[in-house]
mmCIF file with all atom_site columns, C-alpha atoms in Angstrom:
data_model
loop_
_atom_site.group_PDB
_atom_site.id
_atom_site.type_symbol
_atom_site.label_atom_id
_atom_site.label_alt_id
_atom_site.label_comp_id
_atom_site.label_asym_id
_atom_site.label_entity_id
_atom_site.label_seq_id
_atom_site.pdbx_PDB_ins_code
_atom_site.Cartn_x
_atom_site.Cartn_y
_atom_site.Cartn_z
_atom_site.occupancy
_atom_site.B_iso_or_equiv
_atom_site.pdbx_formal_charge
_atom_site.auth_seq_id
_atom_site.auth_comp_id
_atom_site.auth_asym_id
_atom_site.auth_atom_id
_atom_site.pdbx_PDB_model_num
ATOM 1   C CA . MET B 1 1   ? -2.406  8.880   -33.191 1.00 75.00 ? 3   MET B CA 1
ATOM 2   C CA . ARG B 1 2   ? -4.752  9.605   -30.445 1.00 84.00 ? 4   ARG B CA 1
ATOM 3   C CA . PRO B 1 3   ? -3.454  10.744  -26.990 1.00 87.00 ? 5   PRO B CA 1
ATOM 4   C CA . TRP B 1 4   ? -4.938  7.741   -25.196 1.00 88.00 ? 6   TRP B CA 1
ATOM 5   C CA . MET B 1 5   ? -3.041  5.371   -27.471 1.00 91.00 ? 7   MET B CA 1
ATOM 6   C CA . ILE B 1 6   ? 0.283   7.092   -26.651 1.00 92.00 ? 8   ILE B CA 1
ATOM 7   C CA . VAL B 1 7   ? -0.466  6.726   -22.935 1.00 93.00 ? 9   VAL B CA 1
ATOM 8   C CA . LEU B 1 8   ? -1.387  3.069   -23.347 1.00 94.00 ? 10  LEU B CA 1
ATOM 9   C CA . ILE B 1 9   ? 1.849   2.353   -25.336 1.00 95.00 ? 11  ILE B CA 1
ATOM 10  C CA . THR B 1 10  ? 3.959   4.149   -22.734 1.00 95.00 ? 12  THR B CA 1
ATOM 11  C CA . VAL B 1 11  ? 2.372   2.155   -19.874 1.00 96.00 ? 13  VAL B CA 1
ATOM 12  C CA . ALA B 1 12  ? 2.869   -1.080  -21.765 1.00 96.00 ? 14  ALA B CA 1
ATOM 13  C CA . VAL B 1 13  ? 6.573   -0.285  -22.366 1.00 96.00 ? 15  VAL B CA 1
ATOM 14  C CA . VAL B 1 14  ? 7.127   0.620   -18.705 1.00 97.00 ? 16  VAL B CA 1
ATOM 15  C CA . LEU B 1 15  ? 5.421   -2.632  -17.558 1.00 97.00 ? 17  LEU B CA 1
ATOM 16  C CA . ILE B 1 16  ? 7.544   -4.752  -19.932 1.00 97.00 ? 18  ILE B CA 1
ATOM 17  C CA . VAL B 1 17  ? 10.756  -3.078  -18.683 1.00 97.00 ? 19  VAL B CA 1
ATOM 18  C CA . ALA B 1 18  ? 9.649   -3.678  -15.073 1.00 97.00 ? 20  ALA B CA 1
ATOM 19  C CA . VAL B 1 19  ? 8.979   -7.376  -15.748 1.00 97.00 ? 21  VAL B CA 1
ATOM 20  C CA . VAL B 1 20  ? 12.382  -7.833  -17.424 1.00 97.00 ? 22  VAL B CA 1
ATOM 21  C CA . VAL B 1 21  ? 14.182  -6.131  -14.521 1.00 97.00 ? 23  VAL B CA 1
ATOM 22  C CA . LEU B 1 22  ? 12.351  -8.252  -11.925 1.00 96.00 ? 24  LEU B CA 1
ATOM 23  C CA . TYR B 1 23  ? 13.149  -11.424 -13.909 1.00 96.00 ? 25  TYR B CA 1
ATOM 24  C CA . PHE B 1 24  ? 16.875  -10.780 -13.811 1.00 96.00 ? 26  PHE B CA 1
ATOM 25  C CA . LEU B 1 25  ? 16.858  -9.691  -10.152 1.00 96.00 ? 27  LEU B CA 1
ATOM 26  C CA . GLY B 1 26  ? 14.961  -12.863 -9.332  1.00 95.00 ? 28  GLY B CA 1
ATOM 27  C CA . LYS B 1 27  ? 17.499  -15.046 -11.112 1.00 95.00 ? 29  LYS B CA 1
ATOM 28  C CA . LYS B 1 28  ? 20.346  -13.294 -9.258  1.00 96.00 ? 30  LYS B CA 1
ATOM 29  C CA . ALA B 1 29  ? 18.636  -13.714 -5.887  1.00 93.00 ? 31  ALA B CA 1
ATOM 30  C CA . GLN B 1 30  ? 17.956  -17.426 -6.668  1.00 95.00 ? 32  GLN B CA 1
ATOM 31  C CA . LYS B 1 31  ? 21.640  -18.066 -7.418  1.00 95.00 ? 33  LYS B CA 1
ATOM 32  C CA . LYS B 1 32  ? 22.672  -16.290 -4.214  1.00 93.00 ? 34  LYS B CA 1
ATOM 33  C CA . GLN B 1 33  ? 20.216  -18.397 -2.189  1.00 91.00 ? 35  GLN B CA 1
ATOM 34  C CA . ALA B 1 34  ? 21.505  -21.618 -3.788  1.00 93.00 ? 36  ALA B CA 1
ATOM 35  C CA . GLU B 1 35  ? 25.099  -20.659 -2.837  1.00 93.00 ? 37  GLU B CA 1
ATOM 36  C CA . GLN B 1 36  ? 24.084  -19.958 0.738   1.00 88.00 ? 38  GLN B CA 1
ATOM 37  C CA . GLN B 1 37  ? 22.196  -23.269 0.932   1.00 87.00 ? 39  GLN B CA 1
ATOM 38  C CA . GLU B 1 38  ? 25.306  -25.105 -0.319  1.00 91.00 ? 40  GLU B CA 1
ATOM 39  C CA . MET B 1 39  ? 27.428  -23.381 2.332   1.00 89.00 ? 41  MET B CA 1
ATOM 40  C CA . LEU B 1 40  ? 24.946  -24.354 5.067   1.00 86.00 ? 42  LEU B CA 1
ATOM 41  C CA . GLU B 1 41  ? 24.922  -27.989 3.936   1.00 86.00 ? 43  GLU B CA 1
ATOM 42  C CA . ALA B 1 42  ? 28.715  -28.065 3.848   1.00 88.00 ? 44  ALA B CA 1
ATOM 43  C CA . ASN B 1 43  ? 29.076  -26.801 7.422   1.00 88.00 ? 45  ASN B CA 1
ATOM 44  C CA . LYS B 1 44  ? 26.238  -28.751 9.126   1.00 88.00 ? 46  LYS B CA 1
ATOM 45  C CA . GLN B 1 45  ? 26.768  -30.976 12.126  1.00 91.00 ? 47  GLN B CA 1
ATOM 46  C CA . THR B 1 46  ? 24.574  -32.878 14.502  1.00 90.00 ? 48  THR B CA 1
ATOM 47  C CA . VAL B 1 47  ? 24.352  -31.558 18.056  1.00 89.00 ? 49  VAL B CA 1
ATOM 48  C CA . SER B 1 48  ? 22.433  -32.732 21.099  1.00 91.00 ? 50  SER B CA 1
ATOM 49  C CA . MET B 1 49  ? 20.643  -29.842 22.820  1.00 91.00 ? 51  MET B CA 1
ATOM 50  C CA . LEU B 1 50  ? 17.940  -29.076 25.329  1.00 91.00 ? 52  LEU B CA 1
ATOM 51  C CA . VAL B 1 51  ? 15.462  -26.656 23.937  1.00 91.00 ? 53  VAL B CA 1
ATOM 52  C CA . ILE B 1 52  ? 14.519  -24.132 26.660  1.00 92.00 ? 54  ILE B CA 1
ATOM 53  C CA . ASP B 1 53  ? 12.263  -21.757 24.775  1.00 92.00 ? 55  ASP B CA 1
ATOM 54  C CA . LYS B 1 54  ? 11.220  -20.806 21.247  1.00 91.00 ? 56  LYS B CA 1
ATOM 55  C CA . LYS B 1 55  ? 9.555   -17.697 19.947  1.00 91.00 ? 57  LYS B CA 1
ATOM 56  C CA . ARG B 1 56  ? 9.513   -15.183 17.143  1.00 92.00 ? 58  ARG B CA 1
ATOM 57  C CA . MET B 1 57  ? 11.440  -12.049 18.006  1.00 90.00 ? 59  MET B CA 1
ATOM 58  C CA . LYS B 1 58  ? 13.507  -9.267  16.467  1.00 87.00 ? 60  LYS B CA 1
ATOM 59  C CA . LEU B 1 59  ? 17.232  -9.754  16.042  1.00 83.00 ? 61  LEU B CA 1
ATOM 60  C CA . ARG B 1 60  ? 18.101  -7.062  18.568  1.00 83.00 ? 62  ARG B CA 1
ATOM 61  C CA . GLU B 1 61  ? 15.953  -8.659  21.261  1.00 85.00 ? 63  GLU B CA 1
ATOM 62  C CA . ALA B 1 62  ? 17.153  -12.216 20.551  1.00 83.00 ? 64  ALA B CA 1
ATOM 63  C CA . GLY B 1 63  ? 20.511  -11.937 22.326  1.00 82.00 ? 65  GLY B CA 1
ATOM 64  C CA . LEU B 1 64  ? 22.530  -12.937 19.263  1.00 84.00 ? 66  LEU B CA 1
ATOM 65  C CA . PRO B 1 65  ? 26.221  -11.911 19.015  1.00 83.00 ? 67  PRO B CA 1
ATOM 66  C CA . GLN B 1 66  ? 27.005  -8.399  17.794  1.00 86.00 ? 68  GLN B CA 1
ATOM 67  C CA . VAL B 1 67  ? 28.773  -9.796  14.718  1.00 88.00 ? 69  VAL B CA 1
ATOM 68  C CA . VAL B 1 68  ? 25.493  -11.321 13.535  1.00 84.00 ? 70  VAL B CA 1
ATOM 69  C CA . LEU B 1 69  ? 23.662  -8.001  13.934  1.00 85.00 ? 71  LEU B CA 1
ATOM 70  C CA . ASP B 1 70  ? 26.369  -6.170  12.038  1.00 87.00 ? 72  ASP B CA 1
ATOM 71  C CA . GLN B 1 71  ? 26.239  -8.649  9.103   1.00 87.00 ? 73  GLN B CA 1
ATOM 72  C CA . THR B 1 72  ? 22.494  -8.632  8.625   1.00 86.00 ? 74  THR B CA 1
ATOM 73  C CA . PRO B 1 73  ? 21.011  -6.204  6.137   1.00 84.00 ? 75  PRO B CA 1
ATOM 74  C CA . LYS B 1 74  ? 19.299  -3.156  7.645   1.00 84.00 ? 76  LYS B CA 1
ATOM 75  C CA . LEU B 1 75  ? 15.879  -4.165  6.265   1.00 81.00 ? 77  LEU B CA 1
ATOM 76  C CA . MET B 1 76  ? 16.072  -7.565  8.027   1.00 81.00 ? 78  MET B CA 1
ATOM 77  C CA . ARG B 1 77  ? 16.966  -6.137  11.455  1.00 79.00 ? 79  ARG B CA 1
ATOM 78  C CA . GLY B 1 78  ? 13.401  -5.084  12.088  1.00 81.00 ? 80  GLY B CA 1
ATOM 79  C CA . SER B 1 79  ? 11.729  -8.305  11.004  1.00 85.00 ? 81  SER B CA 1
ATOM 80  C CA . LYS B 1 80  ? 10.869  -11.088 13.431  1.00 89.00 ? 82  LYS B CA 1
ATOM 81  C CA . LEU B 1 81  ? 12.734  -14.375 13.149  1.00 90.00 ? 83  LEU B CA 1
ATOM 82  C CA . PRO B 1 82  ? 12.133  -17.801 14.728  1.00 92.00 ? 84  PRO B CA 1
ATOM 83  C CA . ILE B 1 83  ? 14.590  -17.978 17.656  1.00 93.00 ? 85  ILE B CA 1
ATOM 84  C CA . ILE B 1 84  ? 15.331  -20.969 19.822  1.00 92.00 ? 86  ILE B CA 1
ATOM 85  C CA . LYS B 1 85  ? 17.024  -20.682 23.246  1.00 93.00 ? 87  LYS B CA 1
ATOM 86  C CA . ALA B 1 86  ? 18.801  -23.923 23.881  1.00 92.00 ? 88  ALA B CA 1
ATOM 87  C CA . LYS B 1 87  ? 21.384  -25.410 26.188  1.00 93.00 ? 89  LYS B CA 1
ATOM 88  C CA . VAL B 1 88  ? 24.185  -26.880 24.058  1.00 90.00 ? 90  VAL B CA 1
ATOM 89  C CA . GLY B 1 89  ? 26.675  -28.553 26.339  1.00 88.00 ? 91  GLY B CA 1
ATOM 90  C CA . PRO B 1 90  ? 27.287  -26.185 29.292  1.00 91.00 ? 92  PRO B CA 1
ATOM 91  C CA . GLN B 1 91  ? 26.249  -23.048 27.325  1.00 90.00 ? 93  GLN B CA 1
ATOM 92  C CA . ILE B 1 92  ? 22.879  -21.490 26.822  1.00 91.00 ? 94  ILE B CA 1
ATOM 93  C CA . MET B 1 93  ? 22.688  -20.108 23.263  1.00 90.00 ? 95  MET B CA 1
ATOM 94  C CA . SER B 1 94  ? 20.197  -18.270 21.100  1.00 90.00 ? 96  SER B CA 1
ATOM 95  C CA . LEU B 1 95  ? 19.904  -19.967 17.707  1.00 91.00 ? 97  LEU B CA 1
ATOM 96  C CA . ILE B 1 96  ? 18.057  -18.979 14.556  1.00 91.00 ? 98  ILE B CA 1
ATOM 97  C CA . CYS B 1 97  ? 15.694  -21.736 13.405  1.00 91.00 ? 99  CYS B CA 1
ATOM 98  C CA . ASP B 1 98  ? 14.630  -22.644 9.917   1.00 88.00 ? 100 ASP B CA 1
ATOM 99  C CA . GLU B 1 99  ? 11.088  -21.484 9.275   1.00 89.00 ? 101 GLU B CA 1
ATOM 100 C CA . LYS B 1 100 ? 10.021  -24.933 7.963   1.00 88.00 ? 102 LYS B CA 1
ATOM 101 C CA . ILE B 1 101 ? 10.802  -26.828 11.160  1.00 89.00 ? 103 ILE B CA 1
ATOM 102 C CA . PHE B 1 102 ? 10.093  -24.108 13.771  1.00 89.00 ? 104 PHE B CA 1
ATOM 103 C CA . GLU B 1 103 ? 6.616   -25.436 14.650  1.00 88.00 ? 105 GLU B CA 1
ATOM 104 C CA . SER B 1 104 ? 7.880   -29.034 15.060  1.00 86.00 ? 106 SER B CA 1
ATOM 105 C CA . VAL B 1 105 ? 10.655  -28.219 17.529  1.00 88.00 ? 107 VAL B CA 1
ATOM 106 C CA . PRO B 1 106 ? 9.530   -29.339 21.004  1.00 88.00 ? 108 PRO B CA 1
ATOM 107 C CA . VAL B 1 107 ? 10.038  -27.024 23.991  1.00 88.00 ? 109 VAL B CA 1
ATOM 108 C CA . LYS B 1 108 ? 11.749  -28.289 27.184  1.00 89.00 ? 110 LYS B CA 1
ATOM 109 C CA . LYS B 1 109 ? 12.835  -31.505 25.442  1.00 88.00 ? 111 LYS B CA 1
ATOM 110 C CA . GLU B 1 110 ? 16.276  -32.807 24.548  1.00 90.00 ? 112 GLU B CA 1
ATOM 111 C CA . VAL B 1 111 ? 16.690  -33.089 20.751  1.00 90.00 ? 113 VAL B CA 1
ATOM 112 C CA . LYS B 1 112 ? 19.388  -33.949 18.268  1.00 91.00 ? 114 LYS B CA 1
ATOM 113 C CA . ALA B 1 113 ? 19.476  -31.054 15.851  1.00 90.00 ? 115 ALA B CA 1
ATOM 114 C CA . VAL B 1 114 ? 21.316  -30.443 12.606  1.00 90.00 ? 116 VAL B CA 1
ATOM 115 C CA . VAL B 1 115 ? 23.097  -27.100 13.146  1.00 91.00 ? 117 VAL B CA 1
ATOM 116 C CA . SER B 1 116 ? 25.194  -24.948 10.828  1.00 88.00 ? 118 SER B CA 1
ATOM 117 C CA . GLY B 1 117 ? 26.801  -22.155 12.886  1.00 86.00 ? 119 GLY B CA 1
ATOM 118 C CA . ILE B 1 118 ? 23.907  -20.507 14.746  1.00 87.00 ? 120 ILE B CA 1
ATOM 119 C CA . TYR B 1 119 ? 21.285  -21.755 12.259  1.00 89.00 ? 121 TYR B CA 1
ATOM 120 C CA . VAL B 1 120 ? 19.169  -24.837 13.144  1.00 91.00 ? 122 VAL B CA 1
ATOM 121 C CA . LEU B 1 121 ? 18.426  -26.701 9.867   1.00 89.00 ? 123 LEU B CA 1
ATOM 122 C CA . GLY B 1 122 ? 16.543  -29.677 11.234  1.00 88.00 ? 124 GLY B CA 1
ATOM 123 C CA . VAL B 1 123 ? 15.550  -31.797 14.192  1.00 87.00 ? 125 VAL B CA 1
ATOM 124 C CA . LYS B 1 124 ? 16.716  -35.371 13.673  1.00 76.00 ? 126 LYS B CA 1
ATOM 125 C CA . GLY B 1 125 ? 15.876  -37.281 16.785  1.00 65.00 ? 127 GLY B CA 1
ATOM 126 C CA . LEU B 1 126 ? 13.994  -36.730 20.011  1.00 63.00 ? 128 LEU B CA 1
ATOM 127 C CA . HIS B 1 127 ? 14.796  -38.212 23.395  1.00 54.00 ? 129 HIS B CA 1
ATOM 128 C CA . GLY B 1 128 ? 11.964  -39.494 25.477  1.00 51.00 ? 130 GLY B CA 1
ATOM 129 C CA . LYS B 1 129 ? 8.382   -39.816 24.355  1.00 49.00 ? 131 LYS B CA 1
ATOM 130 C CA . LYS B 1 130 ? 7.237   -37.740 21.420  1.00 48.00 ? 132 LYS B CA 1
ATOM 131 C CA . GLN B 1 131 ? 4.091   -35.959 22.241  1.00 43.00 ? 133 GLN B CA 1
ATOM 132 C CA . ALA B 1 132 ? 1.538   -35.599 19.485  1.00 39.00 ? 134 ALA B CA 1
ATOM 133 C CA . GLU B 1 133 ? 0.109   -32.114 19.731  1.00 44.00 ? 135 GLU B CA 1
ATOM 134 C CA . ALA B 1 134 ? -3.635  -32.375 19.549  1.00 41.00 ? 136 ALA B CA 1
ATOM 135 C CA . VAL B 1 135 ? -5.157  -29.523 17.580  1.00 49.00 ? 137 VAL B CA 1
ATOM 136 C CA . PRO B 1 136 ? -8.558  -28.625 18.961  1.00 60.00 ? 138 PRO B CA 1
ATOM 137 C CA . PRO B 1 137 ? -11.337 -28.451 16.401  1.00 65.00 ? 139 PRO B CA 1
ATOM 138 C CA . LYS B 1 138 ? -12.099 -24.965 15.188  1.00 70.00 ? 140 LYS B CA 1
ATOM 139 C CA . LYS B 1 139 ? -15.250 -23.498 16.698  1.00 76.00 ? 141 LYS B CA 1
ATOM 140 C CA . LYS B 1 140 ? -18.018 -22.711 14.302  1.00 77.00 ? 142 LYS B CA 1
ATOM 141 C CA . GLY B 1 141 ? -19.460 -19.227 14.266  1.00 82.00 ? 143 GLY B CA 1
ATOM 142 C CA . ARG B 1 142 ? -23.186 -18.483 14.179  1.00 84.00 ? 144 ARG B CA 1
ATOM 143 C CA . PHE B 1 143 ? -23.137 -17.738 10.467  1.00 84.00 ? 145 PHE B CA 1
ATOM 144 C CA . ARG B 1 144 ? -21.414 -21.064 9.681   1.00 83.00 ? 146 ARG B CA 1
ATOM 145 C CA . GLN B 1 145 ? -23.892 -22.939 11.937  1.00 84.00 ? 147 GLN B CA 1
ATOM 146 C CA . ALA B 1 146 ? -26.879 -21.267 10.288  1.00 85.00 ? 148 ALA B CA 1
ATOM 147 C CA . LEU B 1 147 ? -25.434 -22.015 6.835   1.00 84.00 ? 149 LEU B CA 1
ATOM 148 C CA . GLU B 1 148 ? -24.933 -25.704 7.630   1.00 85.00 ? 150 GLU B CA 1
ATOM 149 C CA . ALA B 1 149 ? -28.435 -25.977 9.125   1.00 85.00 ? 151 ALA B CA 1
ATOM 150 C CA . ALA B 1 150 ? -29.908 -24.439 5.968   1.00 85.00 ? 152 ALA B CA 1
ATOM 151 C CA . ARG B 1 151 ? -27.915 -26.838 3.765   1.00 83.00 ? 153 ARG B CA 1
ATOM 152 C CA . GLU B 1 152 ? -29.111 -29.844 5.814   1.00 83.00 ? 154 GLU B CA 1
ATOM 153 C CA . LYS B 1 153 ? -32.740 -28.788 5.411   1.00 84.00 ? 155 LYS B CA 1
ATOM 154 C CA . ALA B 1 154 ? -32.291 -28.371 1.707   1.00 82.00 ? 156 ALA B CA 1
ATOM 155 C CA . GLY B 1 155 ? -30.648 -31.814 1.516   1.00 76.00 ? 157 GLY B CA 1
ATOM 156 C CA . ALA B 1 156 ? -27.288 -30.563 0.187   1.00 66.00 ? 158 ALA B CA 1
ATOM 157 C CA . LYS B 1 157 ? -23.871 -31.825 1.192   1.00 63.00 ? 159 LYS B CA 1
ATOM 158 C CA . PRO B 1 158 ? -22.461 -30.335 4.434   1.00 58.00 ? 160 PRO B CA 1
ATOM 159 C CA . LEU B 1 159 ? -19.550 -27.943 4.272   1.00 60.00 ? 161 LEU B CA 1
ATOM 160 C CA . LYS B 1 160 ? -16.089 -28.884 5.588   1.00 58.00 ? 162 LYS B CA 1
#
């Protein structure tokens, strides 16, 4: 056997082992996430709250209870999470929001939210008028304008 073939076989074996390990770790993480999701669904309740502010910030800066900081993995402590400051009853609380609904939560509005502990799962109803956020059209750069002008001259379809 030639030396390059030995190296190639060794690399292939290492890659196969890595793929198998990642497969089993992925299955384990998926089961754990499903259990956590079931627990969140079992403990959810609807709460009326006034959203004061929302932003992405680190856990230490968010003003969450010390117990939450102690329970989070060390790798997650440095990452930024979507945090909502809201008035729930007479208390002002910091809540962690689900990434999927963070953009749709209105600021300085009273909402009915589905909450599980300090985690906001969804926004069910809004009080008052719902404002449709108008997204301004994206400005075209000079290159894009020149490209579209050239396409129009050539008689081709315009770009999106």
